[in-house]
mmCIF file of C-alpha atoms and ligand atoms in Angstrom:
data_model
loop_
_atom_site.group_PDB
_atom_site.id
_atom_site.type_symbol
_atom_site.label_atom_id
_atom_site.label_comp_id
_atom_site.label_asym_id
_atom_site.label_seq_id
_atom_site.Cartn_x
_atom_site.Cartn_y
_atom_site.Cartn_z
ATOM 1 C CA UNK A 29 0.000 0.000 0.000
ATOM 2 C CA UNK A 30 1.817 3.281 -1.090
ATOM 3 C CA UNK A 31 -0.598 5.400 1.399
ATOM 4 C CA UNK A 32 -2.145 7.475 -0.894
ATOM 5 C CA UNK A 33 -5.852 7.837 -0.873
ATOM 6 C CA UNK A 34 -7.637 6.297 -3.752
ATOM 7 C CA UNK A 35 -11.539 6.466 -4.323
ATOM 8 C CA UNK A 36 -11.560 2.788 -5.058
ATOM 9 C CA UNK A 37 -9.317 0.086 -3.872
ATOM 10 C CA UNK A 38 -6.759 -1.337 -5.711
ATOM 11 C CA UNK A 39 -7.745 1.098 -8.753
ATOM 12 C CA UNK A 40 -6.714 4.347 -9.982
ATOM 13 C CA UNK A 41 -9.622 5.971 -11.334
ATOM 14 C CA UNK A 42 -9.387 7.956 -14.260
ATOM 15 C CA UNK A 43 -11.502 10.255 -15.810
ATOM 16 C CA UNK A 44 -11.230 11.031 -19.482
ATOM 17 C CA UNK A 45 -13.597 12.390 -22.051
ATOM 18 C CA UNK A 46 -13.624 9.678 -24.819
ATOM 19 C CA UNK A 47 -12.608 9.852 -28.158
ATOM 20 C CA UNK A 48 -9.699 11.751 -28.169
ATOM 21 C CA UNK A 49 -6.691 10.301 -30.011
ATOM 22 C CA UNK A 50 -3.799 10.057 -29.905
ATOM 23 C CA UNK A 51 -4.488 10.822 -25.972
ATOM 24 C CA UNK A 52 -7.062 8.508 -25.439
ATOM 25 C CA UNK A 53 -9.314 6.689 -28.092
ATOM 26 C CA UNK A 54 -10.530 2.839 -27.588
ATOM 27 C CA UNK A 55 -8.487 0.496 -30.417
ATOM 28 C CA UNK A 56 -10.156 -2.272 -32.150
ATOM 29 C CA UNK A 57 -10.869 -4.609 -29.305
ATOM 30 C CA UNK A 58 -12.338 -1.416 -27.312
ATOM 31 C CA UNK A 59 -9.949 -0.942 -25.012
ATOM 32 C CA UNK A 60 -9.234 2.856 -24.155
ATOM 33 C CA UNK A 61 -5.288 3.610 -25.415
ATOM 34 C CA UNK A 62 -3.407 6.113 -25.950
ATOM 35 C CA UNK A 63 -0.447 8.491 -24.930
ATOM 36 C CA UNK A 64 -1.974 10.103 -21.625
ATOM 37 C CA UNK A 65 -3.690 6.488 -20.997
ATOM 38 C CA UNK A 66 0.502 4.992 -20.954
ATOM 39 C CA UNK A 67 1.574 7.720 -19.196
ATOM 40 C CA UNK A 68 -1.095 7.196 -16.182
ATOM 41 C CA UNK A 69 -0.430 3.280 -16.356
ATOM 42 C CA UNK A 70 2.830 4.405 -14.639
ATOM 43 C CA UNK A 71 1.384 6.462 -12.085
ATOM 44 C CA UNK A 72 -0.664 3.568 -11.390
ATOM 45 C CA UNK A 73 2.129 0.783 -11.222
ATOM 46 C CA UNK A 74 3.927 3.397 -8.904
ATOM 47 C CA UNK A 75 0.876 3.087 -6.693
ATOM 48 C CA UNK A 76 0.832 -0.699 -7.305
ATOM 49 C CA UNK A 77 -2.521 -0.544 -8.790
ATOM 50 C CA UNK A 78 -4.778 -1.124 -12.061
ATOM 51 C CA UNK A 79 -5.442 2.124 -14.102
ATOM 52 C CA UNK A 80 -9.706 2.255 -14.233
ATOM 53 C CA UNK A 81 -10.820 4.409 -16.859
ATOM 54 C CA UNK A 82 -13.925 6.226 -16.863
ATOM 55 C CA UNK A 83 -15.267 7.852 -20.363
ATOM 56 C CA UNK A 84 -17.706 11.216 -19.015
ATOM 57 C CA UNK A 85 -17.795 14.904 -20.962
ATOM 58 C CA UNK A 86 -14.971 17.146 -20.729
ATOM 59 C CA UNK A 87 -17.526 20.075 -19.430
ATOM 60 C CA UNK A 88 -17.443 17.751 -16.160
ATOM 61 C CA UNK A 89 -13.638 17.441 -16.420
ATOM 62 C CA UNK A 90 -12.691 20.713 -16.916
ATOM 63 C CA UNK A 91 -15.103 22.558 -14.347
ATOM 64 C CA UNK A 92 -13.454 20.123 -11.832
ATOM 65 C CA UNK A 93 -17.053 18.467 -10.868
ATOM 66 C CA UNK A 94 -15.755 15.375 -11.165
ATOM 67 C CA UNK A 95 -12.992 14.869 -9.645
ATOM 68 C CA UNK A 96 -14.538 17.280 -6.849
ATOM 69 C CA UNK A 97 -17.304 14.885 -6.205
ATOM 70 C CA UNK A 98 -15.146 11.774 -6.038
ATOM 71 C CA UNK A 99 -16.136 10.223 -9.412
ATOM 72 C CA UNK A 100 -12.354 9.362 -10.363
ATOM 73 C CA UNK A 101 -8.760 9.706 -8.631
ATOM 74 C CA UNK A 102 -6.985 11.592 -11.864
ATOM 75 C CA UNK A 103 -8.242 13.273 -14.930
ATOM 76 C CA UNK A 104 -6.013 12.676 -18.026
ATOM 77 C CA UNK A 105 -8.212 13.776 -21.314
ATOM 78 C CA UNK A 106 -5.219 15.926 -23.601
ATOM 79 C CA UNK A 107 -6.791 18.708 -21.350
ATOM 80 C CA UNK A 108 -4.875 22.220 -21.472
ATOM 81 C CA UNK A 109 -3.438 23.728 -18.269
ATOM 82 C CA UNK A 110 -5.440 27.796 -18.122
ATOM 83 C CA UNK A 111 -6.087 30.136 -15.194
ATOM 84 C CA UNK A 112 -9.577 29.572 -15.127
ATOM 85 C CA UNK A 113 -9.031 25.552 -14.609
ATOM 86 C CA UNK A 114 -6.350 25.951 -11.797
ATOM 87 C CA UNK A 115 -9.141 27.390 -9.793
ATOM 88 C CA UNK A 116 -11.094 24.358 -9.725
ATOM 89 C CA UNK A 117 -8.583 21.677 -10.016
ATOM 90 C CA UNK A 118 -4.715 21.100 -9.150
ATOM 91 C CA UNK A 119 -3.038 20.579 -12.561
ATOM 92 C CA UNK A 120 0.462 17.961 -12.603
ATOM 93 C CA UNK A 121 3.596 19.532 -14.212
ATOM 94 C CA UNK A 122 2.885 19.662 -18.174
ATOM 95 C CA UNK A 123 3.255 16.648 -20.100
ATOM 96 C CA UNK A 124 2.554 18.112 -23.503
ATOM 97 C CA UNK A 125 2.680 21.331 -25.759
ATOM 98 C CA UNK A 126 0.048 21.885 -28.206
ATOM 99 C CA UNK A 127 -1.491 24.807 -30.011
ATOM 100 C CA UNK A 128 -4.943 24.842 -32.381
ATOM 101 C CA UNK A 129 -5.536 24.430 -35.868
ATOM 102 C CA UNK A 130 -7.804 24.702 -38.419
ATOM 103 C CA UNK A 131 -8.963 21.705 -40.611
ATOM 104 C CA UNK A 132 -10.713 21.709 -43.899
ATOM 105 C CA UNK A 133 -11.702 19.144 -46.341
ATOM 106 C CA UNK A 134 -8.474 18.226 -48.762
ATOM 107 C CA UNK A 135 -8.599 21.077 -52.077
ATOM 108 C CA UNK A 136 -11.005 23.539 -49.571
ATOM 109 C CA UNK A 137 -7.905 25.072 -48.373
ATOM 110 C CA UNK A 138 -8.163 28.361 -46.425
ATOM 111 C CA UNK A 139 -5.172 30.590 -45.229
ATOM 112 C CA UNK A 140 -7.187 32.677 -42.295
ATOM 113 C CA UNK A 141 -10.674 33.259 -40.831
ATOM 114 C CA UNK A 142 -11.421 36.242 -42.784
ATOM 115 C CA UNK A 143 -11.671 33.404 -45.728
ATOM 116 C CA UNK A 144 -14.138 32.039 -44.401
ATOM 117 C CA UNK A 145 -17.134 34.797 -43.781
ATOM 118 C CA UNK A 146 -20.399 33.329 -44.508
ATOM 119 C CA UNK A 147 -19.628 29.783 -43.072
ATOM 120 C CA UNK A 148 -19.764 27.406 -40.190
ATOM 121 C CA UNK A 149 -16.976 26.409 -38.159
ATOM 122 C CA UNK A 150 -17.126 23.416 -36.341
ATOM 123 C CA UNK A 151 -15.481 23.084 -32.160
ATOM 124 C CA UNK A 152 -15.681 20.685 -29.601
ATOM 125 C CA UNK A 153 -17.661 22.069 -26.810
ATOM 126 C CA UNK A 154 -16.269 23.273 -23.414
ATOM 127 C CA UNK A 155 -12.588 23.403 -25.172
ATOM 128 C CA UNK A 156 -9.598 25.441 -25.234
ATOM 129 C CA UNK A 157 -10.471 25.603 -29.138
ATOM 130 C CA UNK A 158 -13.712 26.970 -28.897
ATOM 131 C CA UNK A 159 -13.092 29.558 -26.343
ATOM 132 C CA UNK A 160 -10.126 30.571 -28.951
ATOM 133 C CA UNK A 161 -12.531 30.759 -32.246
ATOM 134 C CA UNK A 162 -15.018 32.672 -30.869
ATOM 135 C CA UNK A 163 -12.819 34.923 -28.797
ATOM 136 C CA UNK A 164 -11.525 35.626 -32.743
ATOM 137 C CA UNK A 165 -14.885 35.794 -33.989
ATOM 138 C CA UNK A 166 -15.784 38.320 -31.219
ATOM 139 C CA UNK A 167 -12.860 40.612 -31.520
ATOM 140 C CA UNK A 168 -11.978 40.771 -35.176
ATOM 141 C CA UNK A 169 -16.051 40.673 -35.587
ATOM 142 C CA UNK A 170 -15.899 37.910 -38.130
ATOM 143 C CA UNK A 171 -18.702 36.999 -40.078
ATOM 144 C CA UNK A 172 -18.745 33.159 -39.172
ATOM 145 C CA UNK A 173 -21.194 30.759 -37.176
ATOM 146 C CA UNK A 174 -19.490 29.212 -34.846
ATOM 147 C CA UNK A 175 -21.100 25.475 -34.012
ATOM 148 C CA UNK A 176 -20.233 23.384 -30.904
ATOM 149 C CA UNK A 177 -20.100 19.447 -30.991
ATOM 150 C CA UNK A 178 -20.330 17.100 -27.991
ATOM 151 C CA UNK A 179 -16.993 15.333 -28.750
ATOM 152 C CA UNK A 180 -14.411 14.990 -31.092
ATOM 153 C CA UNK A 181 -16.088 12.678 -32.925
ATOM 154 C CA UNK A 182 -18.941 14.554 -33.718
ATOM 155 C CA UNK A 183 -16.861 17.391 -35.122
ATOM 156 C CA UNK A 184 -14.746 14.830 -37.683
ATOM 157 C CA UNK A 185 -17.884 13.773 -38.892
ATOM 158 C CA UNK A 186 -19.497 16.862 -39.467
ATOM 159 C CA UNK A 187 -16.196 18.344 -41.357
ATOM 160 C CA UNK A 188 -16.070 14.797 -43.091
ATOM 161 C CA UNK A 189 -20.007 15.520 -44.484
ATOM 162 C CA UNK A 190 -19.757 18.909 -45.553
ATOM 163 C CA UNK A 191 -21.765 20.445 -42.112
ATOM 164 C CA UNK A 192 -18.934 22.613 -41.272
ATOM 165 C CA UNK A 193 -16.389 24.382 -43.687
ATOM 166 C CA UNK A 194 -13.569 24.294 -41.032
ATOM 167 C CA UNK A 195 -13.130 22.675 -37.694
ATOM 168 C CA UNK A 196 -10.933 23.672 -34.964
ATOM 169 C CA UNK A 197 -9.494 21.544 -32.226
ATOM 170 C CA UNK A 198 -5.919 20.834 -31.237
ATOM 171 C CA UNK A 199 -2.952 20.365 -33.670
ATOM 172 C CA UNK A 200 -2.018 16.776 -32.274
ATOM 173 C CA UNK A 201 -5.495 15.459 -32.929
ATOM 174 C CA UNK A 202 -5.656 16.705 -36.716
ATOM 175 C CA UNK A 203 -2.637 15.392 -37.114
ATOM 176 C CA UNK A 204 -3.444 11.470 -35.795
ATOM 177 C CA UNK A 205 -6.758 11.996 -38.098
ATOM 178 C CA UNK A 206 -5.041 12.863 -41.146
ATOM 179 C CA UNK A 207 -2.530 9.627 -40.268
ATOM 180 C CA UNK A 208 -5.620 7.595 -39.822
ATOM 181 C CA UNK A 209 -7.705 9.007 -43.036
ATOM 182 C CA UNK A 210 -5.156 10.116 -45.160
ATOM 183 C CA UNK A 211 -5.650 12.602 -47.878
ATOM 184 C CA UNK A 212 -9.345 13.698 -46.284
ATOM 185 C CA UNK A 213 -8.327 16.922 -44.909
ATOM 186 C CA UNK A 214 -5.586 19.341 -44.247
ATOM 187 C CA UNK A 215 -4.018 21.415 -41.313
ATOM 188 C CA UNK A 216 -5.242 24.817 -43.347
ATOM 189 C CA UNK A 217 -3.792 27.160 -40.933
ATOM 190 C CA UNK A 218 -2.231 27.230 -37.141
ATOM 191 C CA UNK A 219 -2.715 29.428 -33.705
ATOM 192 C CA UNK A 220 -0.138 29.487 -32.003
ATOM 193 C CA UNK A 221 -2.080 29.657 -28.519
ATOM 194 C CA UNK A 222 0.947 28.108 -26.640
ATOM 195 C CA UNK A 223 -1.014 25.516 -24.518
ATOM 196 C CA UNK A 224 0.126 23.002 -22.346
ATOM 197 C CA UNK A 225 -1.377 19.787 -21.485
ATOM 198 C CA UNK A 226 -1.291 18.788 -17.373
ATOM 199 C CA UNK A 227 -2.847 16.115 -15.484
ATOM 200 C CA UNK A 228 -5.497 16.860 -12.946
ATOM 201 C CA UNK A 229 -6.206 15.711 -9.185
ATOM 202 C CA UNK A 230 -8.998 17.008 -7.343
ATOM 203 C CA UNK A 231 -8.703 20.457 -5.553
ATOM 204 C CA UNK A 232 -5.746 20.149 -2.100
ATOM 205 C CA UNK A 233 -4.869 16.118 -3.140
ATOM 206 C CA UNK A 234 -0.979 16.623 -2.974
ATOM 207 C CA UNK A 235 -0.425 12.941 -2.089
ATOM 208 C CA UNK A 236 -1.518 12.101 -5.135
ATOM 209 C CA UNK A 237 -0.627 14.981 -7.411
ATOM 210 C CA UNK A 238 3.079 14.338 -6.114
ATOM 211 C CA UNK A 239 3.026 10.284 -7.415
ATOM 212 C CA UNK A 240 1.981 11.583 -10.862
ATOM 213 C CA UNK A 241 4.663 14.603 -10.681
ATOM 214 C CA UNK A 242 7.097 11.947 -9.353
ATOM 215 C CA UNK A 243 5.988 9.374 -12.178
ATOM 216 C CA UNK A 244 6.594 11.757 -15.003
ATOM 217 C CA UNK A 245 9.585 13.171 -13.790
ATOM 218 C CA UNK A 246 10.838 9.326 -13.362
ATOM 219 C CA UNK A 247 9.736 8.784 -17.252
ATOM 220 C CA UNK A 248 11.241 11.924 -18.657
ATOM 221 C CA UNK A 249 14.448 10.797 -16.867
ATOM 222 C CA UNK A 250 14.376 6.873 -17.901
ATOM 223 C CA UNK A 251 13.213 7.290 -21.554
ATOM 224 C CA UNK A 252 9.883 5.717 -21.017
ATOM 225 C CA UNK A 253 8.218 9.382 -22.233
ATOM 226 C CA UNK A 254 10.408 9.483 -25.288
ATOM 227 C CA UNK A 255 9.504 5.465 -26.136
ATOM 228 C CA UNK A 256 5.346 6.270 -25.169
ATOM 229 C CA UNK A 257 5.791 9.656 -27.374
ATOM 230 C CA UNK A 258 7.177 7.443 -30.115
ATOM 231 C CA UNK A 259 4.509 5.272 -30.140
ATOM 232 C CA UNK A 260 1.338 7.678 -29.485
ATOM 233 C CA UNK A 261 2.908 10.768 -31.337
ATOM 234 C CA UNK A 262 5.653 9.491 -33.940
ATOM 235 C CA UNK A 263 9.514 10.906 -34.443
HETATM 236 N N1 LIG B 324 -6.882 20.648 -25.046
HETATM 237 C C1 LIG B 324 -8.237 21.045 -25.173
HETATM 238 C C2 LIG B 324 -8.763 21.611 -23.868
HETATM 239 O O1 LIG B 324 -8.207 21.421 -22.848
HETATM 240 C C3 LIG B 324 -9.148 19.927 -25.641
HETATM 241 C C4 LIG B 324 -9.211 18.738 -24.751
HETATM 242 C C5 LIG B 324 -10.317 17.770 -25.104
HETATM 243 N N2 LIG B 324 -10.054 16.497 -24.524
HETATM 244 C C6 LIG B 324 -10.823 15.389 -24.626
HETATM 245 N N3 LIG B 324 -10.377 14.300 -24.095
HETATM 246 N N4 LIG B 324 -11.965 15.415 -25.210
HETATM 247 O O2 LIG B 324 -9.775 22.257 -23.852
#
């Protein structure tokens, strides 16, 4: 027993917002995989436990609900480190940089926003990408509808069927899809918002938020983050 609290026994509970690759996305036998899924595996073998993973929406995630209420030990869902999250939850060190991008469908291709006045762009609701778009929207008074989807999911498929001109979410997830359905759409343009991905423990848990600092630090030192960025996020 490593002495740090756990919700369930013998588990670390983990709450993720589900699909979200190449963070977290279940693989062809269903099971939920990924980059932050490998990286939490360690925390949990350095608390000689079984990762749990429970699939719930982000807006839950984010606003710190759940791990406030004691639904899940650790929330690992790609989820960007702000101001406005710190509040409600005690982020990990950062595990990952990312910034947002813009995808259209392959031969649509757009350079900036103004491009496209008079359309929809597709987000993923309760994101760091859809506060950004219509924060641009707002201030350079652009003349585009801005339409929120309940996952990531949703959003590929409306940009896949023509619902959306453009969607925006983060670079590393356009980047898996366009590995996965190559030639369907491009990166059309980047923001460089500067963003950095932590883990997140429920509001005073240091026990806990020190294993996962400790585990990271352990795998940025021993090579097991360069091997599970390999795999997850390529050269
Ligand atoms: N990085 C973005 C944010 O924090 C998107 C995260 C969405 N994650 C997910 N697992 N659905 O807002």
């Amino acid at each position: 027993d490593s002495g740090v609290p756990l919700i369930k026994a013998g588990a670390l509970t983990t709450c993720t917002h589900l699909p979200y690759a190449p963070f977290q996305a279940k693989d062809a036998s269903g099971k939920v995989v990924g980059f932050d899924v490998a990286l939490i595996d360690l925390v949990a073998t350095k608390l000689a436990v079984t990762q749990e993973i429970i699939d719930t929406p982000f807006e839950g995630i984010k606003s710190g609900a759940d791990l406030n209420s004691g639904k899940c030990d650790v929330a690992a869902a790609g989820m960007t480190i702000t101001d406005e999250r710190k509040k409600v939850l005690d982020f990990s060190d950062p595990y990952f940089d990312a910034t947002q991008a813009l995808a259209v469908q392959t031969g649509k291709e757009v350079k900036t926003l103004e491009e496209l006045a008079g359309k929809r762009v597709g987000t993923q609701g309760g994101t760091t990408g859809e506060d950004y778009i219509k924060k641009q929207v707002e201030e350079k008074k652009l003349d585009i509808e801005v339409v929120s989807y309940k996952d990531l999911a949703a959003l590929q498929q409306a940009l896949a069927t023509n619902q959306v001109a453009a969607a925006v979410n983060d670079l590393p997830v356009w980047n898996e899809y366009i590995k996965a359905n190559p030639g369907k759409v491009v990166v059309a343009a980047g923001f460089d918002t500067g963003e950095q991905y932590g883990f997140a423990v429920k509001k005073g848990n240091a026990e806990l938020l020190k294993t996962v600092n400790e585990a990271l630090a352990a795998a940025r030192a021993d090579g097991k983050y360069d091997e599970i960025y390999k795999t997850w996020i390529g050269e």
